[in-house]
Amino acid sequence: MALDIPFNRPYVARRTEEYLREVLAAGKLAGDGRFGERCRGLLEAQLGSLRVMLTTSCTHALEMASLLLELGPGDEVIVPSFTFVSTVNSFVLRGAKPRFVDVRADTLNLDESLLEAAVTPQTRAIFPVHYGGVGCEMDVVLAVAAKHGLAVVEDAAMAIGASYRGRPLGTLGDFGALSFHETKNITCGEGGALIVNRSEFVERAEIIREKGTDRSSFMRGEIDKYGWVDVGSSYLPSDLLAACLLAQLEEVESIQARRQEAWERYDAGLAGAVAEGLIETLAIPEECQSSYHLYGLLLANGEIRQRVQSRLREGGVQTTSHYQPLHLSKMGASWGEGAGSLPVTEAACERLLRLPLYNEITALEQERVLDLLLTVLRGI
Ligand SMILES: Cc1ncc(COP(=O)(O)O)c(C=O)c1O
């Protein structure tokens, strides 16, 4: 049977085509054009942050943060193993090493109670990941970082619109990184943003983002020619992508409201299965406002997850799992302490199932997912 309820269906915002036509008509397609500037302005206003720089991906925003912190050989970074490879690649590319820590069983966010013990004389930074757009316990993360003089880079790939104690995620550490990949709440296909929360990094961030040149100053008319002044790469998205992004950012409130509604519909529909002990669901701590990026549930074990997932697929519903434990991956194993060392991460990677959730999912589609899922769960 064809999959008629996909896991994700990218949303096309109302004014996308109009904005794309404007860029094409203006004939200025490169980065930091009119639309890029409008996206920056909107994001800075929405986040209340010092400076936001659009990037070609969240991966690149994280790489920029690692470059700016000058992470390198001999340095260690505390990071969850339960994350996407980009969080870790960003500093591994520079020669720094990950120190993997386990996650909390309720949110699958970095377990803040393990941080202090993970700090060594080589530790330079902590990279918390706000899983599903639910904030890590940032009071503790920031306190441990301050005590040991560590930088904090928030991987807020899934967290646009989310906050911790009323403060937008991505604005609490030294840097935050957002993703606008096709699967995210707000998307331009591939894209991201670096949130710079400390003024002393702004100038160098502009240079690194512009191939190591001071072209940004030149474009503002501050200097009469630009040159090569530092290391850098090309991290600017085209104004065509910024046009798509702006159309979405203008609708951020209604997008988030729709996702919250969809998330709550799943949560209410699955309350019975939770009470019966068939599944566990992920928590949103009181101090966190979620971005409602994903709906995840934990099945009893990996074998049951596989069975549930294939039965759903047979019924036309696509689900996904999330993350291989990085400390057990081919690349990450050399830095990890082997199987059994991060038990919550290892179990979550086996047991987690993510249900279809996209901006335009309908109540009818969700009812079909729920009916099928509950039938499968109760028959297993
Ligand atoms: C936690 C996390 N960080 C970073 C990324 C990379 O984002 P991008 O595809 O925008 O580079 C992802 C991708 O989904 C992610 O889940």
XYZ file of C-alpha atoms and ligand atoms in Angstrom:
396
model
C 0.000 0.000 0.000
C 1.254 3.491 -0.898
C 2.227 5.726 2.010
C -0.581 8.245 2.131
C 0.408 9.850 5.421
C 4.075 10.786 5.022
C 6.288 11.506 7.978
C 6.853 15.065 6.758
C 5.318 17.305 4.131
C 7.169 20.612 3.677
C 4.913 23.636 3.925
C 4.897 26.327 1.229
C 4.076 29.675 2.849
C 1.516 31.963 1.217
C 3.869 34.618 -0.137
C 6.688 32.294 -1.267
C 6.139 32.626 -5.016
C 5.565 36.380 -4.842
C 8.839 36.868 -2.937
C 10.772 34.555 -5.268
C 9.522 36.525 -8.275
C 10.671 39.752 -6.573
C 14.201 38.405 -6.101
C 14.365 37.209 -9.696
C 13.054 40.524 -11.015
C 15.576 42.477 -8.932
C 18.378 40.327 -10.375
C 20.254 40.185 -7.070
C 20.455 36.536 -6.125
C 23.531 36.399 -3.858
C 23.500 36.397 -0.063
C 22.646 39.259 2.321
C 20.322 40.904 -0.187
C 16.995 42.557 0.643
C 15.304 39.353 1.761
C 18.258 38.142 3.782
C 18.273 41.446 5.636
C 14.539 41.248 6.303
C 14.913 37.697 7.666
C 17.719 38.849 9.914
C 15.622 41.754 11.210
C 12.630 39.512 11.888
C 14.682 36.826 13.623
C 16.503 39.364 15.773
C 13.147 40.873 16.789
C 11.536 37.473 17.431
C 14.492 36.199 19.450
C 15.406 39.512 21.063
C 18.993 38.570 20.286
C 22.064 40.666 19.756
C 22.826 39.379 16.266
C 21.518 36.682 13.949
C 23.399 35.611 10.818
C 21.665 33.473 8.219
C 23.708 30.456 7.188
C 23.405 27.723 4.589
C 22.524 25.170 7.314
C 22.495 24.566 11.045
C 25.557 22.387 10.407
C 27.395 25.463 9.119
C 26.186 27.643 12.005
C 27.657 25.071 14.424
C 30.903 24.999 12.422
C 31.110 28.782 12.643
C 30.663 28.605 16.429
C 33.490 26.066 16.686
C 35.747 28.282 14.546
C 34.908 31.363 16.626
C 35.698 29.527 19.867
C 38.960 28.323 18.304
C 38.295 24.771 19.398
C 41.153 22.551 18.343
C 43.496 19.658 19.118
C 43.742 18.937 22.829
C 40.281 20.405 23.556
C 37.275 18.447 24.772
C 33.616 19.306 24.279
C 30.797 17.888 26.381
C 27.950 16.801 24.118
C 25.118 14.270 24.148
C 25.640 11.127 22.090
C 21.909 11.301 21.327
C 22.150 13.934 18.587
C 22.675 14.446 14.876
C 26.235 14.089 13.589
C 26.501 17.822 12.807
C 26.612 18.837 16.480
C 29.787 16.817 16.936
C 31.328 17.154 13.458
C 31.416 20.930 13.951
C 34.275 20.697 16.462
C 35.727 17.327 15.401
C 36.511 19.049 12.075
C 38.701 21.444 14.043
C 40.487 18.641 15.887
C 38.622 18.808 19.207
C 37.269 15.652 20.871
C 33.741 14.871 22.042
C 33.103 13.782 25.595
C 29.767 12.044 25.283
C 27.265 12.231 28.131
C 23.966 10.458 28.606
C 20.506 12.022 28.304
C 17.548 12.269 30.672
C 14.931 9.553 30.240
C 12.005 12.031 30.331
C 13.099 14.602 27.688
C 16.070 12.876 25.984
C 17.999 16.090 26.634
C 21.537 16.085 27.994
C 21.400 14.942 31.642
C 22.513 18.025 33.546
C 23.330 15.968 36.660
C 26.203 14.308 34.737
C 27.878 17.506 33.575
C 30.072 18.290 36.536
C 31.672 14.831 36.474
C 32.338 15.097 32.720
C 34.475 18.239 33.056
C 38.230 17.636 32.718
C 41.170 20.087 32.512
C 40.808 19.827 28.677
C 37.119 20.775 28.569
C 36.456 23.986 26.601
C 32.748 23.934 25.846
C 29.346 22.324 26.308
C 27.057 21.801 23.286
C 23.553 21.138 24.669
C 20.953 19.953 22.144
C 17.338 21.014 22.732
C 15.768 17.776 21.597
C 12.468 18.196 19.766
C 12.497 21.893 20.662
C 12.249 21.312 24.424
C 14.882 23.162 26.404
C 17.722 21.481 28.292
C 18.010 22.437 31.982
C 19.892 25.587 31.035
C 20.229 26.993 34.584
C 22.448 24.036 35.445
C 24.272 24.003 32.071
C 25.111 27.705 32.403
C 26.138 27.368 36.057
C 28.543 24.483 35.308
C 29.914 26.412 32.313
C 30.441 29.574 34.382
C 32.109 27.636 37.206
C 34.651 26.045 34.854
C 35.015 28.870 32.303
C 33.414 26.886 29.458
C 31.652 28.207 26.376
C 28.077 27.114 25.644
C 26.816 26.482 22.102
C 23.105 25.633 21.971
C 22.115 23.293 19.178
C 18.638 24.729 18.669
C 18.143 23.035 15.274
C 14.568 22.069 16.199
C 13.859 24.871 18.621
C 12.674 27.958 16.781
C 9.837 29.506 18.781
C 10.732 27.571 21.940
C 11.898 29.029 25.235
C 13.316 28.200 28.652
C 12.010 30.271 31.584
C 10.659 32.713 28.990
C 13.978 33.143 27.160
C 14.143 31.960 23.527
C 16.296 28.870 23.027
C 19.494 29.726 21.215
C 19.884 33.008 23.100
C 21.032 31.638 26.463
C 24.530 30.400 25.612
C 27.379 32.148 23.801
C 25.970 30.954 20.479
C 22.833 29.248 19.234
C 22.276 27.424 15.952
C 18.909 27.093 14.163
C 17.964 24.836 11.254
C 15.620 25.649 8.381
C 15.964 22.232 6.756
C 12.922 20.842 4.938
C 11.930 18.798 8.002
C 11.826 21.763 10.409
C 8.898 23.945 11.549
C 10.189 26.874 9.470
C 12.018 25.945 6.300
C 13.669 27.173 3.123
C 14.740 23.669 2.055
C 18.280 23.888 3.413
C 19.253 26.739 5.719
C 20.120 27.836 9.199
C 21.168 30.717 11.394
C 23.904 31.468 13.870
C 22.725 33.414 16.903
C 25.611 35.414 18.327
C 24.942 36.380 21.928
C 28.257 38.048 22.770
C 29.236 41.327 21.119
C 32.963 40.492 21.043
C 32.272 37.725 18.490
C 30.128 39.700 16.039
C 32.856 41.225 13.869
C 34.835 38.001 13.496
C 31.649 36.010 12.827
C 30.874 38.341 9.909
C 34.373 37.803 8.536
C 34.366 34.008 8.906
C 30.962 33.875 7.214
C 32.274 35.952 4.257
C 35.206 33.702 3.257
C 37.565 35.325 5.743
C 37.107 38.798 4.225
C 35.817 42.090 5.649
C 33.252 42.319 2.848
C 30.371 42.921 5.315
C 32.024 46.182 6.477
C 32.605 47.132 2.837
C 28.924 46.502 1.969
C 27.904 48.821 4.824
C 30.208 51.499 3.376
C 32.556 51.435 6.387
C 35.669 50.734 4.268
C 36.386 51.477 0.603
C 37.681 48.044 -0.395
C 37.674 44.621 1.189
C 40.351 41.991 1.550
C 41.354 38.685 3.090
C 41.801 39.223 6.830
C 41.154 35.851 8.520
C 40.175 32.234 7.903
C 36.627 31.667 6.726
C 34.296 29.996 4.310
C 31.111 30.713 2.364
C 28.245 30.438 4.821
C 25.722 32.853 3.223
C 22.488 31.550 1.733
C 21.292 33.025 -1.562
C 18.546 35.652 -1.434
C 16.316 33.130 -3.246
C 16.397 30.960 -0.123
C 15.971 34.012 2.092
C 12.811 34.889 0.109
C 11.343 31.441 0.905
C 12.423 31.832 4.516
C 10.889 35.272 4.961
C 7.508 34.034 3.727
C 7.644 31.379 6.478
C 8.995 33.608 9.244
C 6.096 35.993 8.665
C 3.747 33.122 9.519
C 5.719 31.787 12.472
C 2.950 32.301 15.021
C 0.250 30.469 13.080
C 2.713 27.696 12.151
C 3.644 27.149 15.803
C -0.021 27.238 16.870
C -0.930 24.579 14.286
C 1.940 22.354 15.395
C 0.961 22.735 19.038
C -2.615 21.762 18.190
C -1.411 18.692 16.266
C 0.984 17.730 19.060
C -1.790 18.011 21.653
C -4.137 15.912 19.520
C -1.593 13.074 19.505
C -0.935 13.506 23.203
C -4.622 13.312 24.132
C -5.175 10.368 21.780
C -2.319 8.408 23.327
C -3.086 9.090 27.009
C -4.922 5.750 27.304
C -1.988 3.793 25.840
C 0.343 5.508 28.309
C -1.976 4.599 31.207
C -2.073 0.984 29.984
C 1.735 0.904 30.016
C 1.988 0.252 26.254
C 4.132 3.295 25.544
C 5.920 6.181 27.230
C 5.819 9.718 25.891
C 8.332 12.551 26.225
C 7.909 15.235 28.871
C 7.851 19.011 28.519
C 9.137 20.397 31.847
C 7.163 23.275 33.325
C 9.928 25.812 32.669
C 9.951 24.985 28.932
C 7.779 26.245 26.101
C 8.176 23.666 23.330
C 8.430 24.352 19.599
C 6.331 21.193 19.143
C 8.773 20.092 16.495
C 8.143 16.378 16.889
C 5.937 13.836 18.582
C 8.023 10.969 19.903
C 7.023 7.909 21.878
C 9.002 5.086 23.421
C 8.020 1.471 22.825
C 8.943 -1.385 25.120
C 12.009 -2.405 23.090
C 13.636 -2.252 19.666
C 11.963 -5.365 18.344
C 8.491 -4.051 19.177
C 9.348 -0.702 17.618
C 10.288 -2.428 14.402
C 7.062 -4.419 14.367
C 4.932 -1.341 15.075
C 6.770 0.668 12.446
C 6.274 -1.970 9.727
C 2.596 -2.464 10.601
C 2.070 1.294 10.338
C 3.911 1.344 7.010
C 1.659 -1.461 5.722
C -1.289 0.726 6.717
C 0.095 3.690 4.729
C 1.598 5.644 7.645
C 5.265 6.610 7.593
C 7.087 6.950 10.918
C 10.773 7.365 11.716
C 13.160 6.663 14.527
C 15.880 9.046 15.650
C 19.641 9.047 15.895
C 22.110 6.233 16.116
C 24.061 6.535 19.394
C 27.106 8.485 18.228
C 29.383 6.854 20.808
C 28.687 3.486 19.139
C 28.897 4.711 15.525
C 31.820 3.835 13.237
C 33.133 7.407 13.499
C 32.352 8.101 17.157
C 33.346 4.786 18.737
C 36.983 5.782 19.234
C 35.919 8.530 21.666
C 33.168 6.586 23.412
C 33.356 4.066 26.190
C 31.529 1.299 24.345
C 28.142 -0.372 24.589
C 26.460 0.007 27.956
C 28.275 3.235 28.845
C 25.308 5.530 28.047
C 22.297 3.328 28.855
C 19.502 5.903 28.481
C 20.787 6.979 25.051
C 21.227 3.395 23.871
C 17.714 2.386 24.959
C 16.098 5.533 23.512
C 17.719 5.016 20.106
C 16.233 1.500 20.018
C 12.797 2.403 21.356
C 11.941 5.832 19.934
C 9.269 6.204 17.269
C 8.333 9.563 15.729
C 4.842 10.065 14.337
C 3.997 12.118 11.226
C 3.897 15.787 12.209
C 3.902 18.668 9.744
C 2.407 22.124 9.565
C -0.623 21.112 7.503
C -1.403 17.717 8.998
C -5.169 17.407 9.355
C -7.219 16.112 12.285
C -8.478 13.347 9.994
C -4.947 12.239 9.123
C -4.014 12.217 12.802
C -7.101 10.184 13.674
C -6.033 7.593 11.107
C -2.540 7.476 12.587
C -3.937 7.134 16.097
C -6.537 4.476 15.198
C -3.971 2.348 13.430
C -1.300 2.845 16.090
C -3.643 1.954 18.951
C -4.904 -1.142 17.126
C -1.334 -2.269 16.489
C -0.208 -1.520 20.069
C -3.105 -3.406 21.617
C -2.564 -6.407 19.326
C 1.135 -6.782 20.036
C 20.177 18.305 16.611
C 20.522 18.662 15.203
N 21.549 19.477 14.956
C 21.902 19.839 13.701
C 21.201 19.372 12.613
C 21.641 19.765 11.228
O 20.777 20.688 10.642
P 20.992 21.128 9.127
O 20.374 20.060 8.268
O 20.248 22.438 8.995
O 22.429 21.286 8.891
C 20.114 18.502 12.807
C 19.362 17.995 11.655
O 18.245 17.582 11.730
C 19.773 18.135 14.138
O 18.776 17.249 14.391
